[in-house]
Coordinates of C-alpha atoms in Angstrom, one line a residue:
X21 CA -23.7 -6.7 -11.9
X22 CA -22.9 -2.5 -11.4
X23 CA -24.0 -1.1 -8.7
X24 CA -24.5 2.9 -8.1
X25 CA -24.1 4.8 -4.6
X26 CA -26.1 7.5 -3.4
X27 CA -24.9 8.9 -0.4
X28 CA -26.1 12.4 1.0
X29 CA -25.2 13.5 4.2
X30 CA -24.8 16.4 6.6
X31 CA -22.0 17.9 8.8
X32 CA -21.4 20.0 11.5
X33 CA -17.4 21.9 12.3
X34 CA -17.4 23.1 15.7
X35 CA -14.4 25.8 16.7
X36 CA -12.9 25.9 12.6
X37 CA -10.7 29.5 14.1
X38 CA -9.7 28.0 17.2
X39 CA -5.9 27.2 17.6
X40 CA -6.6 24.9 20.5
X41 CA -9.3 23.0 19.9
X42 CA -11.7 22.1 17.0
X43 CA -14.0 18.9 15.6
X44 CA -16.1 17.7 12.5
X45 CA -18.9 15.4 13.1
X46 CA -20.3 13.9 9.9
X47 CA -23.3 11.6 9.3
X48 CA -24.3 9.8 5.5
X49 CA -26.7 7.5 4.5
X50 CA -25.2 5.0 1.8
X51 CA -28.2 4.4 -1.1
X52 CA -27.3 1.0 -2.9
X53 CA -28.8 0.8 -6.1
X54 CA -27.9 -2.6 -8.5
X55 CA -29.0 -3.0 -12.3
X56 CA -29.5 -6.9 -12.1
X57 CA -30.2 -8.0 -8.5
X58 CA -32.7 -5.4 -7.5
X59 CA -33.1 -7.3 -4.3
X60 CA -29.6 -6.4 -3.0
X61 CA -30.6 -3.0 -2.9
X62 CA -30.4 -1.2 0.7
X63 CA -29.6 1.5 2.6
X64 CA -26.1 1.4 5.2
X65 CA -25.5 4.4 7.7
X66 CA -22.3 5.9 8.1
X67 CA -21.2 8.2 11.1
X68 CA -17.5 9.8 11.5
X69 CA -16.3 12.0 14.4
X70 CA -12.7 13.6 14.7
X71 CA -11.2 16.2 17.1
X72 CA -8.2 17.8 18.0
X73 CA -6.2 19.8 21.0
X74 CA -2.9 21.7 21.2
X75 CA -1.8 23.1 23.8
X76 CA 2.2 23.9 24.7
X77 CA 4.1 20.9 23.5
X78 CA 1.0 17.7 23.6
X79 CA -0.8 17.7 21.0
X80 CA -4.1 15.0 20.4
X81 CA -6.4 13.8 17.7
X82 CA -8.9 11.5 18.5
X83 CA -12.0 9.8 16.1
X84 CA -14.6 7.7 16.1
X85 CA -16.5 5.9 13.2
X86 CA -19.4 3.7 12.5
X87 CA -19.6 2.1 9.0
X88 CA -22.3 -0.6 7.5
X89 CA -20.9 -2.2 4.9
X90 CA -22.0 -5.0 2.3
X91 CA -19.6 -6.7 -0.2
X92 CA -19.4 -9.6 -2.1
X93 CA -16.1 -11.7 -1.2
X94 CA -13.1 -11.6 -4.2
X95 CA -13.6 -15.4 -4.3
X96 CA -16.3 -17.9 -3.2
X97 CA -12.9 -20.2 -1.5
X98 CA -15.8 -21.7 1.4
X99 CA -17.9 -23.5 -1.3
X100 CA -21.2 -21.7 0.0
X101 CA -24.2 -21.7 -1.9
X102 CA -25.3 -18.7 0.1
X103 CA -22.4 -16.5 -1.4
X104 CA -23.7 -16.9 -5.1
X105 CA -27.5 -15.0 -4.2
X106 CA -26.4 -12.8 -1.1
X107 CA -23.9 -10.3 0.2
X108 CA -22.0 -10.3 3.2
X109 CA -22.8 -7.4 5.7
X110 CA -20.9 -6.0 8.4
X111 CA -20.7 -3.2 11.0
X112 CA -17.1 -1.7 11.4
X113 CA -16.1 0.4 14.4
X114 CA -13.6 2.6 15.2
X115 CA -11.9 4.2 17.7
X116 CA -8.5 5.9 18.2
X117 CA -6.3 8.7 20.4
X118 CA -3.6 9.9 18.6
X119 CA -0.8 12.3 21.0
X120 CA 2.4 13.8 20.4
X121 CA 4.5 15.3 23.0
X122 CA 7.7 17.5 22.8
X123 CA 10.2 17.1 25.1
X124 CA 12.3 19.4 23.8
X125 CA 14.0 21.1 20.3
X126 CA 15.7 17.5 19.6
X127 CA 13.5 14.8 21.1
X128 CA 10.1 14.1 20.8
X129 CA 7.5 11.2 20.9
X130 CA 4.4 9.7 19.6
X131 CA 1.7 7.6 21.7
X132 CA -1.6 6.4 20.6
X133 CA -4.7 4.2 21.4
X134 CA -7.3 2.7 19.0
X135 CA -9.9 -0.1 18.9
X136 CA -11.8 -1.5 15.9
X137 CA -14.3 -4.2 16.0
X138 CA -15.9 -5.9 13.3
X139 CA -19.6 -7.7 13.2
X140 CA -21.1 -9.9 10.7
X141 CA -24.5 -9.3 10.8
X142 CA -25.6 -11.5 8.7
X143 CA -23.7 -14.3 9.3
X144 CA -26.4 -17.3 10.3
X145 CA -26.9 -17.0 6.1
X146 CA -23.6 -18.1 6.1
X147 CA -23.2 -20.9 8.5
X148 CA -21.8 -18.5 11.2
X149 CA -18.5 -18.8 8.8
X150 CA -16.8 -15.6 9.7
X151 CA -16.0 -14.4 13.1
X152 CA -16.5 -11.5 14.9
X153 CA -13.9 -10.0 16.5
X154 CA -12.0 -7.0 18.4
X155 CA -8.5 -5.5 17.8
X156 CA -6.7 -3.5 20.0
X157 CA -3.6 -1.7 19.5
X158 CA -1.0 0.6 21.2
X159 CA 1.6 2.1 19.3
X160 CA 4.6 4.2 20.3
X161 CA 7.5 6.4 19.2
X162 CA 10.4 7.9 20.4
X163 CA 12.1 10.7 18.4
X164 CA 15.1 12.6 17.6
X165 CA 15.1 15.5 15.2
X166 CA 18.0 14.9 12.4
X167 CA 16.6 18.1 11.1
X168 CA 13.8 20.7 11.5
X169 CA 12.0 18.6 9.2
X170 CA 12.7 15.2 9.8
X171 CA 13.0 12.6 13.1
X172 CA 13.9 9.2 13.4
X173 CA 13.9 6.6 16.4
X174 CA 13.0 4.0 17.9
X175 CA 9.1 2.1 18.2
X176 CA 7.0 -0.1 19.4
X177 CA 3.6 -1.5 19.0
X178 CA 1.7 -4.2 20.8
X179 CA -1.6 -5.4 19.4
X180 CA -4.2 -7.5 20.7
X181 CA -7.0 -9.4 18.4
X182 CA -9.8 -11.4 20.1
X183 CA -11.5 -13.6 18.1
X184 CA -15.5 -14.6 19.1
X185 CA -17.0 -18.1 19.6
X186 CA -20.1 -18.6 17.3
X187 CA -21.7 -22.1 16.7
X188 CA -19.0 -22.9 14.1
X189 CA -16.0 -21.4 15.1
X190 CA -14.3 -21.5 18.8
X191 CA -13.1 -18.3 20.3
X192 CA -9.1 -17.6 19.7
X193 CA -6.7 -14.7 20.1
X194 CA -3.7 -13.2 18.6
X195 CA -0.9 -11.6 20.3
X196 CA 1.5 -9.1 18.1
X197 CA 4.8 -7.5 19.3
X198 CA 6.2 -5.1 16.2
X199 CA 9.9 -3.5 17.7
X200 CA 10.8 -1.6 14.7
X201 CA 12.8 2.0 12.9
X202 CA 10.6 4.5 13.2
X203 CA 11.1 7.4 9.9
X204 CA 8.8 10.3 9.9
X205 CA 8.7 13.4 8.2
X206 CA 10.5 15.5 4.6
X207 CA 13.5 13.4 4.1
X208 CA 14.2 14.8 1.0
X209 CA 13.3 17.9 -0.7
X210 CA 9.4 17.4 -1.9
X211 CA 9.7 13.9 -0.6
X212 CA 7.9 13.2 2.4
X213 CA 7.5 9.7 4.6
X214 CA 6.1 8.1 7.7
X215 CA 8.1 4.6 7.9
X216 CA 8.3 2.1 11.0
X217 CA 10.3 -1.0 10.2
X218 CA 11.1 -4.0 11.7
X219 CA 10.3 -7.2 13.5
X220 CA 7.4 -8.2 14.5
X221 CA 6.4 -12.0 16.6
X222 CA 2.3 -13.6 16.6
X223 CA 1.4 -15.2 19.6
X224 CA -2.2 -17.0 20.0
X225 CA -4.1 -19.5 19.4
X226 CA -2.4 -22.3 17.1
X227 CA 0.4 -19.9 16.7
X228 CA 3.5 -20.0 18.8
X229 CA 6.3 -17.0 18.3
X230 CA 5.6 -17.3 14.6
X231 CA 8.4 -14.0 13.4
X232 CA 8.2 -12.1 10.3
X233 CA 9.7 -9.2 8.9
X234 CA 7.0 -6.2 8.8
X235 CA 6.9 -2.7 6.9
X236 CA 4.8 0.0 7.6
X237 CA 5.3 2.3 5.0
X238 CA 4.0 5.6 3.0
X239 CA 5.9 7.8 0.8
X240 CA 4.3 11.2 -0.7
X241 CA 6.2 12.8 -3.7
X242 CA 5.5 16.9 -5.2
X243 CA 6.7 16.0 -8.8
X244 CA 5.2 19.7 -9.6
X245 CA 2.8 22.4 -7.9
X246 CA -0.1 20.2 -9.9
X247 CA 1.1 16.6 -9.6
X248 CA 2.0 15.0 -6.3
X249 CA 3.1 10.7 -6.5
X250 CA 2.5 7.9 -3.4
X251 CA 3.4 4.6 -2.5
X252 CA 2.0 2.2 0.1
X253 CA 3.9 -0.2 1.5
X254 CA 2.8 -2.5 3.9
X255 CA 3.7 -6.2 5.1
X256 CA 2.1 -7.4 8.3
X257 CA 0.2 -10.3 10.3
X258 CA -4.1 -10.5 10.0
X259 CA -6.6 -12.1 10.6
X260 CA -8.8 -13.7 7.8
X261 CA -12.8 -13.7 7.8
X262 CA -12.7 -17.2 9.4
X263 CA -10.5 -16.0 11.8
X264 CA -7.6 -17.7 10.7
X265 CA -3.8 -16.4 10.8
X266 CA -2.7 -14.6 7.4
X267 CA 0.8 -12.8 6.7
X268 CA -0.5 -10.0 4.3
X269 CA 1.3 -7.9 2.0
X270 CA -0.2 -4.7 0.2
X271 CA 1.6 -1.9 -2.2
X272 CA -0.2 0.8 -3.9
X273 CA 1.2 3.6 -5.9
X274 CA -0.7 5.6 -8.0
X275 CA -0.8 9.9 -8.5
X276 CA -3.0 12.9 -7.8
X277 CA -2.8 15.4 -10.7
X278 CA -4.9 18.7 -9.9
X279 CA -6.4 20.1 -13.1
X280 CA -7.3 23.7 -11.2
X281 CA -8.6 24.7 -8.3
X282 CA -11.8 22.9 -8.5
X283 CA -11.0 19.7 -10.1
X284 CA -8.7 16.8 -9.8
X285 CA -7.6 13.2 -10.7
X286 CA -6.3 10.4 -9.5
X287 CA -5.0 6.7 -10.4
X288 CA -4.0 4.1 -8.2
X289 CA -2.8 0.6 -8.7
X290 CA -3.1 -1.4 -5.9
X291 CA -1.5 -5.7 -5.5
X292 CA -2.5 -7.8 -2.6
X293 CA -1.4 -10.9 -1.6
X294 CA -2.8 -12.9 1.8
X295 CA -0.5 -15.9 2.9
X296 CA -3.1 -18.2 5.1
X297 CA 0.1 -19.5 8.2
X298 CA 0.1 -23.0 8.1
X299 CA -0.6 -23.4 11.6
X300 CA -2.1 -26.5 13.5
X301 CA -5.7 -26.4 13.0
X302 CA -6.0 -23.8 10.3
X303 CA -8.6 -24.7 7.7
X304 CA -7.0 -22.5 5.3
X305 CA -4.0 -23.1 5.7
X306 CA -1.5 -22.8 3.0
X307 CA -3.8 -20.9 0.8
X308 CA -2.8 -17.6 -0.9
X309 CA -5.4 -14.9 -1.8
X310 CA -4.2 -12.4 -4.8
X311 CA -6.2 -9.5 -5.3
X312 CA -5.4 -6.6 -7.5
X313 CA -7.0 -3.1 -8.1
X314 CA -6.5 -0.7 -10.7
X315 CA -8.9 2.6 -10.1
X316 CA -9.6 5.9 -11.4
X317 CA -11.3 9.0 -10.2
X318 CA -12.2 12.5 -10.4
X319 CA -13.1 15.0 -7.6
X320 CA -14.3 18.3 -7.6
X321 CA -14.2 20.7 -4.5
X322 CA -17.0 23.4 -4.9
X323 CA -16.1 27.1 -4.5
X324 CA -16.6 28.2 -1.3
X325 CA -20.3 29.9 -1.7

């Protein structure tokens, strides 16, 4: 089937000439419209909130978001009837704090905060397959300026994802502990990066000090004033739809090219691959999900009147 959104919306920008302090509130109203299933078709809110403070050397950016989604899954892997004649909704939320501090010329650091939780709302069509569940995660930095323009240190993030208990799955947990290289900033000219590397251990339910190498990686590349290149790198531990354990890879690269001042394109290819862990009473286990995207777009930004 092809399906069209229509999604109008209003916002608000309090303080845009402050220095210090400043936010954008934004509400929209997804319109789903299909050709073939007509009975799919429905409305989801969406409702986004950032700020921002500096002040001396701390400076904070905090959000929040509340997105209703409804997708179909990339394959029908649970065998449900349900799957083929409905499509699976969910609320996302999200939360985060975001601060920098600088100690001095040389040394700097980076702390942060967020929480996103995810709800099936329509799971009892699905035989409560999916679980609900909670992440929480605190990431942190330490930096030393090589240059004006670039840092590098040392980081550290711990993250915690709680599982729900529904009438077909029990509740379960996963602990994460990522010590890694942190690279941030123009390490070459026109090439900029944000890059924490290293090793990362899953503790939790089934799962006992299961380690794996992880990436965190985005590169941004000005091949001219008009055309600007990126790649996304990232290799990391998840948690599936049923809740199980999945070691997940994702690498995007694709290009921006910006015709003029009001219009612009982009292309991204995007591969995925989702590695179920074959843990101890994991229903998925060993099974490998490959997924891959290949989009196109083009944006225009209105003059200014």
């Amino acid at each position: 089937d092809f399906s069209f959104i229509l999604g109008p919306g209003v916002e608000v920008d309090i303080g845009n000439d402050s220095p210090v302090f400043n936010m954008n509130i934004r509400y929209r109203e997804d319109f789903y419209f299909y050709t073939k299933y007509t009975d799919l078709n429905n409305s989801r809110a969406n409702v986004f909130l950032n700020a921002s403070y500096n002040r001396g050397p701390l400076s904070t950016n905090g959000g929040f978001s509340f997105v209703q989604t409804q997708q179909n899954t990339a394959q029908n892997t649970l065998g449900l009837a349900a799957l083929n004649t409905n499509l699976i909704q969910r609320d996302l939320y999200n939360a985060f704090i975001k601060n920098q501090y600088n100690f001095s010329e040389k040394y700097w650091m980076r702390l942060g905060f967020s929480w996103n939780r995810v709800e099936y709302t329509n799971n009892s069509t699905f035989g409560f397959a999916y679980q609900d569940r909670d992440y929480y995660t605190v990431p942190v930095d330490f930096f030393y300026r090589v240059t004006p323009k670039w840092s590098i240190g040392p980081g550290f993030r711990y993250r915690y994802t709680d599982l729900y208990a529904n009438p077909a799955n029990n509740a379960r947990y996963y602990a994460d502990w990522f010590a890694n290289l942190a690279i941030t900033g123009e390490i070459f000219p026109k090439l900029t990066t944000n890059v924490n590397i290293g090793y990362q251990v899953r503790d939790g339910s089934n799962v006992s000090d299961d380690g794996r190498f992880t990436v965190l990686a985005s590169f941004f590349y000005n091949l001219s004033e008009k055309t600007e290149l990126f790649l996304d790198v990232t290799k990391d531990f998840d948690s599936g739809g049923t809740g199980s354990s999945v070691d997940s890879i994702d690498v995007g690269v694709g290009a921006r090219y910006n015709i003029n001042s009001y219009l612009y394109t982009v292309a991204e290819f995007e591969y995925g691959l989702d590695d179920y862990q074959n843990f101890a009473g994991n229903p998925q286990a060993g099974r490998e999900d490959n997924l891959y995207t290949f989009s196109v777009s083009l944006g225009w930004t209105p003059p200014a009147y």
